[in-house]
Amino acid sequence: KNCTTRRLSLRRLQLKDYAAWVHSHRVSLPKQNKFDLPPRAHSQLGLALFKRNVRRHQKLAKNDQTYIWNIFLRSTGELVGWIDVSTICREPHQMANLGYFVINTYRRKGYAEEAVRKIVNASFRDLKYHRLEAAMDPDNRASVALARTCGFKREGLKKYYWFQNGRWEDQMVY
């Protein structure tokens, strides 16, 4: 379901969003830290790849696996990031993992907090989850601060929980 806040429109990617998607990658700054995504090469911004992403996102939602909301500025239509809610277990726990990312050009403007608060509410109300977790690298201070600001409580460290950067890494769970 689409959501809006005062400044943001949160929704699934649509074919009409191709130009905004390309623009978001073109304005991205070089990696600022180890948690950042590297800039995409021009060859990675083709329409065929974008269409595959749109179809994949639709399929994931249809199968109740992952719901991805892209974060657009209502004032300009710019794509500034995304939030995903991935089902961990439906019965009997009704729980999911929350992930979020804001493109580095658009950080420190409060967009992530605004979007996360809206999607957390929608996840409980519309998707009927009972529990949301946010797992993150313990060193990602910005992500930890956002989780805390949005009401998540630290529960502990899961050892070798997440495969990234070619290896299994620990994750702090909120």
Coordinates of N, CA and C in Angstrom, one line a residue, residues 16-168:
K16 N 7.2 4.1 -14.7 CA 7.3 5.6 -14.8 C 8.4 6.2 -14.0
D17 N 9.0 5.4 -13.1 CA 10.0 5.9 -12.2 C 11.4 5.7 -12.7
Y18 N 11.6 5.3 -13.9 CA 12.9 5.0 -14.5 C 13.8 6.2 -14.4
A19 N 13.4 7.3 -14.8 CA 14.2 8.5 -14.9 C 14.6 8.9 -13.4
A20 N 13.7 8.8 -12.5 CA 14.1 9.2 -11.1 C 15.1 8.2 -10.5
W21 N 14.9 6.9 -10.9 CA 15.9 5.8 -10.5 C 17.3 6.1 -11.0
V22 N 17.4 6.4 -12.3 CA 18.7 6.7 -12.9 C 19.3 8.0 -12.2
H23 N 18.4 9.0 -12.0 CA 18.9 10.2 -11.4 C 19.5 10.0 -10.0
S24 N 18.8 9.2 -9.2 CA 19.2 8.9 -7.9 C 20.6 8.3 -7.8
H25 N 20.9 7.5 -8.8 CA 22.2 6.8 -8.9 C 23.3 7.8 -9.4
R26 N 22.9 8.7 -10.3 CA 23.8 9.6 -10.9 C 24.2 10.7 -9.9
V27 N 23.3 11.1 -9.0 CA 23.7 12.1 -8.0 C 24.3 11.6 -6.7
S28 N 24.4 10.2 -6.6 CA 25.0 9.6 -5.5 C 26.4 10.0 -5.4
L29 N 26.9 10.4 -4.2 CA 28.3 10.7 -3.9 C 29.1 9.4 -3.9
P30 N 30.4 9.5 -4.0 CA 31.3 8.3 -3.8 C 31.0 7.8 -2.4
K31 N 31.3 6.5 -2.2 CA 31.1 5.9 -0.9 C 31.7 6.8 0.2
Q32 N 30.8 7.0 1.2 CA 31.2 7.8 2.4 C 31.7 7.0 3.6
N33 N 31.3 5.7 3.6 CA 31.6 4.8 4.6 C 31.4 3.3 4.2
K34 N 31.7 2.4 5.0 CA 31.6 1.0 4.6 C 30.2 0.5 4.5
F35 N 29.2 1.3 4.9 CA 27.8 0.9 4.9 C 27.1 1.5 3.6
D36 N 27.8 2.3 2.9 CA 27.3 3.0 1.7 C 27.4 2.0 0.5
L37 N 26.5 2.2 -0.5 CA 26.5 1.5 -1.7 C 27.5 2.2 -2.7
P38 N 28.3 1.5 -3.4 CA 29.1 2.1 -4.4 C 28.3 2.7 -5.5
P39 N 28.8 3.8 -6.2 CA 28.0 4.4 -7.3 C 27.9 3.3 -8.4
R40 N 26.8 3.3 -9.1 CA 26.6 2.4 -10.2 C 27.2 2.9 -11.5
A41 N 27.8 2.1 -12.3 CA 28.3 2.4 -13.6 C 27.1 2.7 -14.5
H42 N 27.3 3.5 -15.5 CA 26.3 3.8 -16.5 C 25.7 2.5 -17.1
S43 N 26.5 1.5 -17.3 CA 26.0 0.2 -17.8 C 25.1 -0.5 -16.9
Q44 N 25.0 -0.1 -15.6 CA 24.2 -0.8 -14.6 C 22.9 0.0 -14.5
L45 N 22.6 0.9 -15.3 CA 21.4 1.8 -15.2 C 20.5 1.6 -16.4
G46 N 20.5 0.5 -17.0 CA 19.7 0.3 -18.2 C 18.2 0.1 -17.9
L47 N 17.4 0.3 -18.8 CA 15.9 0.2 -18.7 C 15.6 -1.3 -18.5
A48 N 16.3 -2.2 -19.1 CA 16.0 -3.7 -18.9 C 16.2 -4.1 -17.5
L49 N 17.3 -3.6 -16.9 CA 17.6 -4.0 -15.5 C 16.5 -3.4 -14.6
F50 N 16.2 -2.1 -14.9 CA 15.1 -1.5 -14.1 C 13.8 -2.2 -14.1
K51 N 13.4 -2.7 -15.3 CA 12.2 -3.4 -15.5 C 12.2 -4.7 -14.7
R52 N 13.4 -5.4 -14.7 CA 13.5 -6.6 -13.9 C 13.4 -6.3 -12.4
N53 N 13.9 -5.2 -12.0 CA 13.8 -4.9 -10.5 C 12.3 -4.6 -10.2
V54 N 11.6 -3.9 -11.1 CA 10.2 -3.6 -10.8 C 9.4 -4.9 -10.7
R55 N 9.7 -5.9 -11.7 CA 9.0 -7.2 -11.6 C 9.3 -8.0 -10.4
R56 N 10.6 -8.0 -10.0 CA 11.1 -8.7 -8.9 C 10.4 -8.2 -7.6
H57 N 10.4 -6.9 -7.5 CA 9.7 -6.3 -6.3 C 8.3 -6.6 -6.2
Q58 N 7.6 -6.6 -7.3 CA 6.2 -7.0 -7.4 C 6.0 -8.5 -6.9
K59 N 6.9 -9.4 -7.5 CA 6.8 -10.8 -7.1 C 7.1 -11.0 -5.6
L60 N 8.1 -10.4 -5.1 CA 8.4 -10.5 -3.7 C 7.2 -10.1 -2.8
A61 N 6.5 -9.0 -3.1 CA 5.4 -8.6 -2.4 C 4.2 -9.6 -2.5
K62 N 4.0 -10.0 -3.8 CA 2.9 -10.9 -4.0 C 3.0 -12.2 -3.2
N63 N 4.3 -12.7 -3.1 CA 4.6 -13.9 -2.3 C 4.8 -13.7 -0.8
D64 N 4.5 -12.4 -0.4 CA 4.6 -12.1 1.1 C 6.0 -12.3 1.6
Q65 N 7.0 -12.1 0.7 CA 8.4 -12.3 1.1 C 9.0 -11.0 1.6
T66 N 9.0 -10.0 0.7 CA 9.5 -8.7 1.0 C 8.7 -7.6 0.4
Y67 N 8.4 -6.6 1.2 CA 7.7 -5.4 0.7 C 8.7 -4.2 0.6
I68 N 8.8 -3.6 -0.5 CA 9.8 -2.6 -0.7 C 9.1 -1.3 -1.1
W69 N 9.3 -0.3 -0.2 CA 8.7 1.1 -0.5 C 9.9 1.9 -0.9
N70 N 9.8 2.6 -2.0 CA 10.8 3.5 -2.4 C 10.4 4.9 -1.9
I71 N 11.4 5.7 -1.5 CA 11.1 7.0 -0.8 C 11.3 8.1 -1.9
F72 N 10.2 8.7 -2.2 CA 10.3 9.8 -3.2 C 9.9 11.1 -2.4
L73 N 10.6 12.2 -2.8 CA 10.3 13.5 -2.3 C 9.0 14.0 -3.0
R74 N 8.0 14.4 -2.3 CA 6.7 14.8 -2.9 C 6.9 16.1 -3.7
S75 N 7.8 16.9 -3.3 CA 8.0 18.2 -3.9 C 8.7 18.1 -5.3
T76 N 9.6 17.1 -5.5 CA 10.3 17.1 -6.7 C 10.2 15.7 -7.4
G77 N 9.7 14.7 -6.8 CA 9.7 13.4 -7.3 C 11.0 12.6 -7.3
E78 N 12.0 13.2 -6.7 CA 13.3 12.6 -6.6 C 13.2 11.3 -5.7
L79 N 13.9 10.3 -6.1 CA 14.0 9.0 -5.4 C 15.2 9.2 -4.4
V80 N 15.0 9.1 -3.1 CA 16.0 9.3 -2.1 C 16.4 8.1 -1.3
G81 N 15.7 7.0 -1.5 CA 16.1 5.8 -0.7 C 15.0 4.8 -0.8
W82 N 15.0 3.8 0.1 CA 14.0 2.8 0.2 C 14.0 2.2 1.6
I83 N 12.8 1.5 1.8 CA 12.6 0.8 3.0 C 12.1 -0.6 2.6
D84 N 12.6 -1.6 3.3 CA 12.0 -3.0 3.0 C 11.6 -3.6 4.3
V85 N 10.6 -4.4 4.2 CA 10.1 -5.2 5.3 C 10.1 -6.7 4.8
S86 N 10.9 -7.5 5.3 CA 11.0 -8.9 4.9 C 10.5 -9.9 5.9
T87 N 9.5 -10.7 5.4 CA 8.9 -11.6 6.3 C 10.0 -12.6 6.8
I88 N 10.1 -12.8 8.1 CA 10.9 -13.9 8.7 C 10.1 -15.1 8.9
C89 N 8.9 -14.9 9.5 CA 8.0 -16.0 9.8 C 6.6 -15.5 9.9
R90 N 5.7 -16.1 9.3 CA 4.3 -15.7 9.4 C 3.7 -16.4 10.6
E91 N 3.4 -17.7 10.5 CA 2.8 -18.4 11.6 C 3.9 -19.2 12.4
P92 N 3.9 -19.1 13.6 CA 3.0 -18.5 14.5 C 3.4 -17.1 15.0
H93 N 4.6 -16.6 14.5 CA 5.2 -15.4 15.1 C 4.7 -14.1 14.4
Q94 N 4.4 -14.1 13.2 CA 4.0 -12.8 12.5 C 5.2 -11.8 12.6
M95 N 6.4 -12.2 12.2 CA 7.5 -11.3 12.4 C 8.2 -11.0 11.1
A96 N 8.9 -9.8 11.0 CA 9.6 -9.4 9.9 C 10.8 -8.6 10.2
N97 N 11.7 -8.4 9.3 CA 12.9 -7.6 9.4 C 12.7 -6.3 8.7
L98 N 13.1 -5.2 9.3 CA 13.0 -3.9 8.7 C 14.4 -3.5 8.2
G99 N 14.5 -3.0 7.0 CA 15.7 -2.5 6.5 C 15.5 -1.1 5.9
Y100 N 16.5 -0.3 5.9 CA 16.3 1.1 5.3 C 17.6 1.6 4.7
F101 N 17.5 2.4 3.7 CA 18.7 3.0 3.1 C 18.3 4.3 2.5
V102 N 19.1 5.4 2.7 CA 18.9 6.7 2.1 C 20.2 6.9 1.3
I103 N 20.0 7.3 0.1 CA 21.2 7.6 -0.8 C 22.0 8.8 -0.2
N104 N 23.3 8.7 -0.2 CA 24.1 9.6 0.6 C 23.9 11.0 0.3
T105 N 23.5 11.4 -0.9 CA 23.3 12.8 -1.2 C 22.1 13.4 -0.4
Y106 N 21.2 12.5 0.0 CA 20.0 13.0 0.7 C 20.0 12.8 2.2
R107 N 21.1 12.4 2.8 CA 21.1 12.1 4.2 C 21.1 13.3 5.1
R108 N 20.8 13.1 6.3 CA 20.8 14.2 7.4 C 19.8 15.2 7.2
K109 N 18.6 14.8 6.6 CA 17.5 15.7 6.3 C 16.2 15.2 7.0
G110 N 16.4 14.0 7.7 CA 15.2 13.5 8.5 C 14.3 12.6 7.6
Y111 N 14.7 12.3 6.4 CA 13.8 11.5 5.5 C 13.7 10.1 6.0
A112 N 14.8 9.5 6.5 CA 14.8 8.1 7.0 C 13.8 8.0 8.2
E113 N 13.9 8.9 9.1 CA 13.1 8.8 10.3 C 11.6 9.0 9.9
E114 N 11.3 9.9 9.1 CA 10.0 10.1 8.6 C 9.4 8.9 7.9
A115 N 10.2 8.3 7.1 CA 9.7 7.1 6.3 C 9.6 5.9 7.2
V116 N 10.6 5.7 8.1 CA 10.6 4.5 8.9 C 9.4 4.5 9.9
R117 N 9.1 5.7 10.5 CA 7.9 5.8 11.4 C 6.6 5.4 10.6
K118 N 6.5 5.9 9.4 CA 5.3 5.6 8.6 C 5.2 4.1 8.3
I119 N 6.3 3.5 7.8 CA 6.3 2.1 7.4 C 6.1 1.2 8.6
V120 N 6.7 1.5 9.7 CA 6.5 0.7 10.9 C 5.0 0.6 11.2
N121 N 4.4 1.7 11.2 CA 2.9 1.7 11.5 C 2.2 0.9 10.5
A122 N 2.5 1.1 9.2 CA 1.8 0.4 8.1 C 2.1 -1.1 8.2
S123 N 3.3 -1.5 8.7 CA 3.6 -2.9 8.8 C 2.7 -3.6 9.9
F124 N 2.5 -2.9 10.9 CA 1.6 -3.5 12.0 C 0.1 -3.5 11.5
R125 N -0.3 -2.3 11.0 CA -1.7 -2.1 10.7 C -2.1 -2.9 9.4
D126 N -1.4 -2.7 8.3 CA -1.8 -3.3 7.0 C -1.3 -4.7 6.8
L127 N 0.0 -4.9 7.1 CA 0.6 -6.2 6.9 C 0.4 -7.2 8.0
K128 N -0.1 -6.7 9.1 CA -0.5 -7.6 10.3 C 0.7 -8.3 10.9
Y129 N 1.9 -7.6 10.9 CA 3.0 -8.2 11.6 C 2.8 -7.9 13.1
H130 N 3.2 -8.8 13.9 CA 3.2 -8.7 15.4 C 4.5 -8.1 15.9
R131 N 5.6 -8.4 15.1 CA 6.9 -8.0 15.6 C 7.8 -7.6 14.4
L132 N 8.5 -6.5 14.6 CA 9.5 -6.0 13.6 C 10.8 -6.0 14.2
E133 N 11.8 -6.5 13.6 CA 13.2 -6.4 14.0 C 14.0 -5.6 13.0
A134 N 15.0 -5.0 13.5 CA 16.0 -4.3 12.6 C 17.3 -4.8 13.0
A135 N 18.0 -5.5 12.0 CA 19.3 -6.0 12.3 C 20.3 -5.2 11.5
M136 N 21.4 -4.8 12.2 CA 22.4 -3.9 11.6 C 23.8 -4.2 12.1
D137 N 24.7 -3.7 11.3 CA 26.1 -3.8 11.8 C 26.3 -3.0 13.1
P138 N 26.9 -3.6 14.1 CA 27.0 -2.9 15.4 C 27.7 -1.5 15.3
D139 N 28.6 -1.4 14.2 CA 29.4 -0.2 14.1 C 28.6 0.9 13.3
N140 N 27.4 0.6 12.8 CA 26.7 1.6 12.0 C 25.9 2.5 12.9
R141 N 26.6 3.5 13.4 CA 26.1 4.4 14.4 C 24.8 5.1 13.9
A142 N 24.8 5.5 12.6 CA 23.6 6.2 12.1 C 22.4 5.3 12.1
S143 N 22.6 4.1 11.7 CA 21.5 3.1 11.7 C 21.0 2.8 13.1
V144 N 21.9 2.6 14.0 CA 21.6 2.3 15.4 C 20.8 3.5 16.0
A145 N 21.2 4.7 15.7 CA 20.5 5.9 16.2 C 19.1 6.0 15.7
L146 N 19.0 5.7 14.4 CA 17.7 5.8 13.8 C 16.7 4.8 14.4
A147 N 17.2 3.5 14.6 CA 16.4 2.5 15.2 C 15.9 2.9 16.6
R148 N 16.8 3.4 17.4 CA 16.5 3.9 18.7 C 15.5 5.1 18.7
T149 N 15.7 6.0 17.8 CA 14.8 7.2 17.7 C 13.4 6.8 17.3
C150 N 13.3 5.7 16.5 CA 12.0 5.2 16.1 C 11.4 4.2 17.0
G151 N 12.0 4.0 18.2 CA 11.4 3.2 19.2 C 11.8 1.8 19.3
F152 N 12.8 1.4 18.5 CA 13.3 0.0 18.6 C 14.2 -0.1 19.8
K153 N 14.2 -1.3 20.5 CA 15.0 -1.5 21.6 C 16.0 -2.6 21.3
R154 N 17.2 -2.4 21.8 CA 18.3 -3.3 21.5 C 18.0 -4.7 22.3
E155 N 18.1 -5.8 21.5 CA 17.9 -7.1 22.1 C 19.1 -7.9 22.2
G156 N 20.1 -7.7 21.3 CA 21.3 -8.5 21.4 C 22.1 -8.6 20.1
L157 N 23.2 -9.3 20.2 CA 24.1 -9.5 19.0 C 23.9 -10.9 18.5
K158 N 23.6 -11.0 17.2 CA 23.5 -12.3 16.6 C 24.9 -12.5 15.8
K159 N 25.6 -13.6 16.2 CA 26.9 -13.9 15.7 C 26.7 -14.5 14.3
Y160 N 27.5 -14.0 13.4 CA 27.6 -14.6 12.0 C 26.2 -14.7 11.4
Y161 N 25.4 -13.6 11.5 CA 24.0 -13.6 11.1 C 23.8 -13.1 9.7
W162 N 24.6 -12.3 9.1 CA 24.4 -11.7 7.9 C 25.5 -11.9 6.9
F163 N 25.2 -12.3 5.7 CA 26.3 -12.5 4.7 C 26.4 -11.3 3.9
Q164 N 27.5 -10.6 4.0 CA 27.8 -9.4 3.2 C 29.3 -9.2 3.1
N165 N 29.7 -8.5 2.1 CA 31.2 -8.3 1.8 C 31.9 -9.6 1.8
G166 N 31.3 -10.7 1.3 CA 31.9 -12.0 1.1 C 32.1 -12.8 2.3
R167 N 31.5 -12.4 3.4 CA 31.7 -13.2 4.7 C 30.5 -13.0 5.6
W168 N 30.4 -13.9 6.6 CA 29.3 -13.8 7.6 C 29.7 -12.8 8.6

